Rosetta silent file (secondary structure, phi, psi, omega in degrees, C-alpha in Angstrom):
SEQUENCE: VTIATDELNELRNIRPPDELRERYDRYLEARGRALELLEQGRDAAEDKDADAYGQAQAKAAAEQPERLKLARAVGFKQCSKG
SCORE:     score description
SCORE:     0.000 S_00000001
   1 L     0.000  -64.828 -155.939   -4.865  -10.895  -45.210 S_00000001
   2 L   -72.629  -22.528  149.950   -5.633   -9.130  -48.049 S_00000001
   3 L   -52.664  -48.935 -163.881   -6.978   -6.292  -46.330 S_00000001
   4 H   -94.348  -35.047  166.698   -3.905   -5.906  -44.002 S_00000001
   5 H   -56.385   -8.006  178.111   -1.840   -6.365  -46.563 S_00000001
   6 H  -103.681   -9.985  160.230   -2.364   -3.612  -48.947 S_00000001
   7 H   -64.750  -45.575  160.815   -2.747   -1.818  -45.781 S_00000001
   8 H   -51.234  -61.215  170.370    0.734   -2.684  -45.010 S_00000001
   9 H   -67.005  -31.739  178.785    2.120   -1.790  -48.147 S_00000001
  10 H   -62.818  -52.933  177.383    0.394    1.821  -48.068 S_00000001
  11 H   -63.175  -14.402  172.240    2.032    2.321  -44.790 S_00000001
  12 H   -90.786  -87.832 -139.269    5.677    1.315  -46.515 S_00000001
  13 L   -69.873   65.929  143.007    4.948    4.117  -49.047 S_00000001
  14 L   -97.556   99.589 -155.303    5.361    6.687  -46.087 S_00000001
  15 L  -138.838   84.884  147.008    8.188    8.274  -45.444 S_00000001
  16 L    16.320  123.384  174.883    8.386    9.757  -42.082 S_00000001
  17 L   -77.752  141.086 -174.871   10.378   12.769  -40.933 S_00000001
  18 L   -78.279   44.480  129.415   13.387   11.745  -39.603 S_00000001
  19 L   -81.230  -20.443  158.420   13.263   11.699  -35.808 S_00000001
  20 L   -74.338  -53.914 -172.410   10.320    9.105  -36.501 S_00000001
  21 H    -0.842  -72.581 -134.330   12.067    6.680  -38.570 S_00000001
  22 H   -95.094   -7.128  158.182   13.226    4.408  -36.381 S_00000001
  23 H   -77.510  -31.822  138.774   10.015    4.092  -34.348 S_00000001
  24 H   -12.740  -72.786 -142.392    8.134    3.911  -37.873 S_00000001
  25 H   -78.038    3.010 -179.687   10.109    1.604  -38.825 S_00000001
  26 H   -78.787  -45.731 -177.029    9.608   -0.803  -35.175 S_00000001
  27 H   -67.681  -38.105  165.941    5.944   -0.388  -36.260 S_00000001
  28 H   -82.699   -7.842  134.578    6.124   -1.642  -39.552 S_00000001
  29 H   -27.749  -62.497  179.408    7.917   -4.174  -38.341 S_00000001
  30 H   -87.366  -25.279  173.045    5.387   -5.373  -35.636 S_00000001
  31 H   -87.846  -32.250  166.691    2.434   -5.022  -38.338 S_00000001
  32 H   -16.709  -94.554 -173.705    5.046   -7.184  -40.241 S_00000001
  33 H   -47.614  -19.897  173.422    4.869   -9.674  -37.846 S_00000001
  34 H  -106.958   12.003  171.591    1.224   -9.772  -37.338 S_00000001
  35 H   -93.566  -14.822 -176.528    0.023   -9.898  -40.937 S_00000001
  36 H  -100.638   30.008  175.203    2.380  -13.020  -40.793 S_00000001
  37 H   -84.824  -69.180 -143.128   -0.291  -13.984  -37.457 S_00000001
  38 H   -62.108  -80.728  164.279   -2.352  -13.671  -39.790 S_00000001
  39 H   -37.638  -62.381  162.688   -1.389  -15.656  -42.765 S_00000001
  40 H   -66.331    1.581  166.132   -0.638  -18.517  -40.591 S_00000001
  41 H   -77.359  -63.406 -157.336   -4.197  -18.156  -39.031 S_00000001
  42 H   -67.848  -60.294 -172.524   -5.735  -18.205  -42.599 S_00000001
  43 H   -46.823  -36.991 -150.248   -3.604  -21.665  -43.984 S_00000001
  44 H   -91.991  -56.429  173.872   -4.118  -23.254  -40.703 S_00000001
  45 H   -39.013  -45.894 -144.080   -8.220  -22.328  -41.342 S_00000001
  46 L   -97.857  -21.380 -174.627   -7.845  -23.574  -44.573 S_00000001
  47 L   -85.326  -29.208  179.815   -5.986  -26.658  -43.186 S_00000001
  48 L    86.934   35.043 -169.898   -8.914  -27.181  -40.947 S_00000001
  49 L   -56.302   65.105 -149.829   -5.984  -26.749  -38.123 S_00000001
  50 H   -77.229  -36.833 -158.664   -8.130  -25.410  -35.092 S_00000001
  51 H   -47.363  -58.949 -157.547   -5.243  -26.010  -32.295 S_00000001
  52 H   -37.668  -77.283 -127.434   -2.927  -23.824  -35.242 S_00000001
  53 H   -71.613  -57.978  166.558   -5.523  -21.647  -36.037 S_00000001
  54 H   -29.562  -53.825  175.483   -6.301  -20.837  -32.521 S_00000001
  55 H   -38.041  -73.090  169.038   -2.157  -20.220  -31.643 S_00000001
  56 H   -36.230  -64.051  175.496   -2.290  -17.980  -34.287 S_00000001
  57 H   -99.165   21.622  159.640   -4.797  -15.673  -33.192 S_00000001
  58 H  -108.777    9.081  177.960   -3.724  -15.527  -29.576 S_00000001
  59 L   -97.238 -117.484 -159.027   -0.251  -14.596  -30.409 S_00000001
  60 L   -11.058   -8.783  164.769   -1.779  -11.536  -32.603 S_00000001
  61 L  -100.066  -21.999  169.229   -3.788  -10.532  -29.812 S_00000001
  62 L   -88.840   23.723  168.724   -1.209  -10.586  -27.063 S_00000001
  63 L  -119.498    9.409  176.118    1.260   -8.439  -29.022 S_00000001
  64 H   -49.430  -54.884 -159.010   -1.853   -5.909  -30.434 S_00000001
  65 H   -65.294   -0.015 -168.601   -1.186   -3.834  -26.754 S_00000001
  66 H  -106.734    6.027  179.302    2.922   -3.349  -27.991 S_00000001
  67 H   -81.831  -43.915 -164.692    1.570   -2.704  -32.247 S_00000001
  68 H   -61.790  -75.003  175.467   -1.147    0.303  -30.667 S_00000001
  69 H    13.954 -100.254  170.369    2.123    1.463  -28.773 S_00000001
  70 H   -72.810    3.476  142.193    4.562    2.142  -31.192 S_00000001
  71 H   -50.556  -82.612  166.894    1.608    3.197  -32.861 S_00000001
  72 H   -21.963  -24.164  177.393    0.962    6.082  -30.542 S_00000001
  73 H   -75.702   -8.677 -164.150    5.012    6.754  -30.879 S_00000001
  74 H  -102.025  -12.031 -152.459    4.753    7.804  -34.501 S_00000001
  75 L   115.498  -23.052 -175.131    1.375    9.713  -33.895 S_00000001
  76 L   -64.521  100.284  160.417   -1.119    7.510  -34.890 S_00000001
  77 L   -86.087    6.450 -167.781   -4.560    7.454  -33.455 S_00000001
  78 L  -145.559   -7.416  169.968   -6.498    4.910  -35.099 S_00000001
  79 L   -75.607  143.137  171.033   -3.633    2.422  -36.053 S_00000001
  80 L    40.261   33.645  163.381   -3.858   -0.623  -34.204 S_00000001
  81 L   -66.692  156.772  153.380   -6.646   -0.379  -32.008 S_00000001
  82 L  -121.541    0.000    0.000   -8.311   -3.422  -31.341 S_00000001
């Protein structure tokens, strides 16, 4: 969670060209949702709630292809790979 938070904060500091701004914002929103799911998974693990942990992990994995698509739309080649 700490690494993902740091990465997202660094990405938020990037100012893309105007023509990429909307796509970049959508990518950041998707990364933010993924971070929320990581936090939910962490909290569930701390609570020893295997079901909630599994649900958070499954949702994050299910949304990964969309994050990859959004990353590619702004020209990222390594971001959001599974």
